[in-house]
PDB file of C-alpha atoms in Angstrom:
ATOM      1  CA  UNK A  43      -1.115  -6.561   1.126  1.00  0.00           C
ATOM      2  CA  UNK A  44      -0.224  -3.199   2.310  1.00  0.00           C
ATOM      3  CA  UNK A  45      -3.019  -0.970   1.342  1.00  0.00           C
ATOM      4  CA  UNK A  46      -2.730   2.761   0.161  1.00  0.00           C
ATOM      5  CA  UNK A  47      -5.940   4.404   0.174  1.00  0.00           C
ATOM      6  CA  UNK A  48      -5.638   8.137  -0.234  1.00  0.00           C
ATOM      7  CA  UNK A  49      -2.230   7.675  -2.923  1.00  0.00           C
ATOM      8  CA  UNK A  50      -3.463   4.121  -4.502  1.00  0.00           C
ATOM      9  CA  UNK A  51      -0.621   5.320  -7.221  1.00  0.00           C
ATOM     10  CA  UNK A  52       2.305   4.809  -4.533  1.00  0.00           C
ATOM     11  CA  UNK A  53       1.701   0.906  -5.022  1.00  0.00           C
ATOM     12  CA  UNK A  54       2.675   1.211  -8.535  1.00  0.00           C
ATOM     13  CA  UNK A  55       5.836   3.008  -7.190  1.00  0.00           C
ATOM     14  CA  UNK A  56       6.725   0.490  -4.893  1.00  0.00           C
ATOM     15  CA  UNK A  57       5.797  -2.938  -6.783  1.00  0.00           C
ATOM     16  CA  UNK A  58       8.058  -1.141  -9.760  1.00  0.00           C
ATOM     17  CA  UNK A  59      11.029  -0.591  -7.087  1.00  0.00           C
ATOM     18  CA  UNK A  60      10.408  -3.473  -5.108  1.00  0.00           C
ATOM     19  CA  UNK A  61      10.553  -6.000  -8.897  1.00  0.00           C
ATOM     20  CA  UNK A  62      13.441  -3.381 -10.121  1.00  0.00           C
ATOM     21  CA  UNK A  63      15.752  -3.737  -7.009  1.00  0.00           C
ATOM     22  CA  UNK A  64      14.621  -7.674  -7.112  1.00  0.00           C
ATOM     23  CA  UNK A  65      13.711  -7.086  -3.131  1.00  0.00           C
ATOM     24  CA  UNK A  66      12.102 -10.151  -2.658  1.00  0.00           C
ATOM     25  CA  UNK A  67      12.357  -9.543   0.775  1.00  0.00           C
ATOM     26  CA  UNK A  68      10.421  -6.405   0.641  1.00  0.00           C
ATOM     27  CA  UNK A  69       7.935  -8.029  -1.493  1.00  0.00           C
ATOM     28  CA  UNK A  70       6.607 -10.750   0.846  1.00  0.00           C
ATOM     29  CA  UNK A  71       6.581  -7.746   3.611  1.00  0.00           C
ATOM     30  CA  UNK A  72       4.624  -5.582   1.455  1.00  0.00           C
ATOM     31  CA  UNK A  73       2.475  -8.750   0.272  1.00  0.00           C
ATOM     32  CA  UNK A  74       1.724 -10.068   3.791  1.00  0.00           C
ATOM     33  CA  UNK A  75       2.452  -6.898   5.896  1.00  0.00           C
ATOM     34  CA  UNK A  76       4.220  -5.611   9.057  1.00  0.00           C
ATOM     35  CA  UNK A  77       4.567  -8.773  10.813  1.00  0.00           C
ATOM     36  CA  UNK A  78       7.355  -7.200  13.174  1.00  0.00           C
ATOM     37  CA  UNK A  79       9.764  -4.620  13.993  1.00  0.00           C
ATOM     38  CA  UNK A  80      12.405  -6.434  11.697  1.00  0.00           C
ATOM     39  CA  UNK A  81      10.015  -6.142   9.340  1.00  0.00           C
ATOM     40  CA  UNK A  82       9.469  -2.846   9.906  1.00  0.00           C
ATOM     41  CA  UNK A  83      13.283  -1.381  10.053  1.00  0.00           C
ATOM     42  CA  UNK A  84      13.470  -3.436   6.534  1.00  0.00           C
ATOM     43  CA  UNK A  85      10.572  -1.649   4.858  1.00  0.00           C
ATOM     44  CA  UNK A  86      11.572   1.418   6.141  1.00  0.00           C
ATOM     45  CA  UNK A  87      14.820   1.392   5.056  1.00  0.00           C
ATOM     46  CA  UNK A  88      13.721   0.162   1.410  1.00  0.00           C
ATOM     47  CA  UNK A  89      11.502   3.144   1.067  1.00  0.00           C
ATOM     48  CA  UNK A  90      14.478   5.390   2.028  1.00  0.00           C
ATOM     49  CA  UNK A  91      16.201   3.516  -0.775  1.00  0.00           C
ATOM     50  CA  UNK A  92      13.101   4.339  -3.096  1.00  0.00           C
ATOM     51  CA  UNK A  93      13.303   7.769  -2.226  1.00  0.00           C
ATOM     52  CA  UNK A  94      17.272   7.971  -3.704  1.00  0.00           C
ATOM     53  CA  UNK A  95      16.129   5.849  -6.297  1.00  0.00           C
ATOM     54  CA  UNK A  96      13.518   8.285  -7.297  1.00  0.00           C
ATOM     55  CA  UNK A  97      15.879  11.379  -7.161  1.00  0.00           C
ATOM     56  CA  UNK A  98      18.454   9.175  -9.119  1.00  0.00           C
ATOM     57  CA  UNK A  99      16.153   8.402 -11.561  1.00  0.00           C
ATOM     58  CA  UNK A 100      15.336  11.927 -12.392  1.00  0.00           C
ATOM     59  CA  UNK A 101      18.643  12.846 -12.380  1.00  0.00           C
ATOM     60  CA  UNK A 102      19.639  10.266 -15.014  1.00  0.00           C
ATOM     61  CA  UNK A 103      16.001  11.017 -17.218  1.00  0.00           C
ATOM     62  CA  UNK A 104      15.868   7.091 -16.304  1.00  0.00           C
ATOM     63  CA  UNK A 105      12.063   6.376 -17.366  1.00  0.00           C
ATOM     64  CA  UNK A 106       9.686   4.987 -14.588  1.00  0.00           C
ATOM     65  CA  UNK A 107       6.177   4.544 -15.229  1.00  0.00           C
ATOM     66  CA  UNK A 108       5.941   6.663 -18.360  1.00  0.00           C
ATOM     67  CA  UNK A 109       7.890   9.560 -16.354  1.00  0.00           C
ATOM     68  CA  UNK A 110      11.443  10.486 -16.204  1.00  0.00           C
ATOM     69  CA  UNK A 111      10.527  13.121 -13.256  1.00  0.00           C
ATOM     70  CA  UNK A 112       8.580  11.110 -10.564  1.00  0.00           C
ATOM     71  CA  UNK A 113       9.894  13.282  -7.704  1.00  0.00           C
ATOM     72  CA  UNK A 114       6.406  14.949  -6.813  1.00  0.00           C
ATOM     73  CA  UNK A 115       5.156  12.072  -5.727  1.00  0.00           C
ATOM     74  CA  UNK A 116       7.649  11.627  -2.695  1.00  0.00           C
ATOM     75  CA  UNK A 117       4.856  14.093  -0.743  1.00  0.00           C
ATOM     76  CA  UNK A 118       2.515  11.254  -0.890  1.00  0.00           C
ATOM     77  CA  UNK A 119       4.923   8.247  -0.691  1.00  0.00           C
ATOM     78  CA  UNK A 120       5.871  10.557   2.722  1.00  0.00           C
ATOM     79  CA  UNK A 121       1.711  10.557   3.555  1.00  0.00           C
ATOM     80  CA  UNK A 122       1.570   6.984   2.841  1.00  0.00           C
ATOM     81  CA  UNK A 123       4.252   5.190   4.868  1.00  0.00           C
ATOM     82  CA  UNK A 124       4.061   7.871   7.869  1.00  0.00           C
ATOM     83  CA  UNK A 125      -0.186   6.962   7.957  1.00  0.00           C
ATOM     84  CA  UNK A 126       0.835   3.293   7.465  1.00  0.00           C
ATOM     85  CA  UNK A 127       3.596   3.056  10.719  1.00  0.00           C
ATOM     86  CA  UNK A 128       0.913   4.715  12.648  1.00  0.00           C
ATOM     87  CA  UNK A 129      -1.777   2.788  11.884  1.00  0.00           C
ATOM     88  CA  UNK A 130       0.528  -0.566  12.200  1.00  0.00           C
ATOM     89  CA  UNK A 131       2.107   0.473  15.962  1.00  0.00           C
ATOM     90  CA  UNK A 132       5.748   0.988  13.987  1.00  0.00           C
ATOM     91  CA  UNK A 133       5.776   4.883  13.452  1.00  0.00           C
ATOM     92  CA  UNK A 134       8.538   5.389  15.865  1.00  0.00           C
ATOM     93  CA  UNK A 135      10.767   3.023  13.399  1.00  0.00           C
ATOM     94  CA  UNK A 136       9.409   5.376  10.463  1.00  0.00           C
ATOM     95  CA  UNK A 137      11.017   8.453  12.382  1.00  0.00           C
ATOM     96  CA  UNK A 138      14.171   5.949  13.856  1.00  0.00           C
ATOM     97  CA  UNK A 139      15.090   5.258   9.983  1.00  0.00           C
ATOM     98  CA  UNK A 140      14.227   9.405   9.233  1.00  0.00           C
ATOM     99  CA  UNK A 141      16.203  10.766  11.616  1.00  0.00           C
ATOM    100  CA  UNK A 142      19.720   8.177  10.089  1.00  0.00           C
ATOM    101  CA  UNK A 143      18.399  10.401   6.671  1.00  0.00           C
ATOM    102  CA  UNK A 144      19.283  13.794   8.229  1.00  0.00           C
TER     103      UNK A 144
END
C-alpha cells in the first residue's frame, strides 16, 4: 500500500476519491503500488482528477470527510505524490502529467 508518512490524512482523501469515482483501477495501484510507468501515468492522472474533484467539491459545498472546503489540503496531497514519484523512480511522469495541467 502506498504509504504517506508526513500527510497520513491524504490516504483518507484518496481511498474516499478512489471508492467515490469507483477507480478500481486506481485502487489495486494504490493497494499494491507503482508496479510500472503505466501505472504511474494512471495514478498520476487520477490525482489530477482528485485535485478538480476537490475544487468541485468546494464549489458545490459537496461534503467530504466532514468538510465542504477540503482545498488546503492540496499543499500536502502536492508534498505527498511529488515525495512518492521520487522515491518510486516515476517523478518525471509526476511533472509529464503537471506540465498537460498548465
Amino acid at each position: 500500500m502506498i504509504q504517506f508518512k508526513r500527510y497520513p490524512h491524504i490516504a483518507d482523501l484518496l481511498e474516499y476519491y478512489i471508492d467515490s469515482k469507483k477507480r478500481n483501477d486506481i485502487g489495486e495501484i494504490y493497494k499494491n503500488g507503482i508496479k510500472n510507468e503505466e501505472d504511474a501515468e494512471l495514478f498520476c492522472k487520477f490525482i489530477w482528477d482528485v485535485v478538480e474533484s476537490i475544487h468541485s467539491d468546494s464549489e458545490l459545498e459537496v461534503l467530504v470527510l466532514g468538510n465542504t472546503d477540503n482545498t488546503d489540503m492540496l499543499s500536502d496531497l502536492a508534498y505527498e505524490i511529488t515525495n512518492h514519484m521520487k522515491q518510486t523512480g516515476y517523478y518525471s511522469i509526476w511533472e509529464t502529467t503537471l506540465d498537460q495541467q498548465e
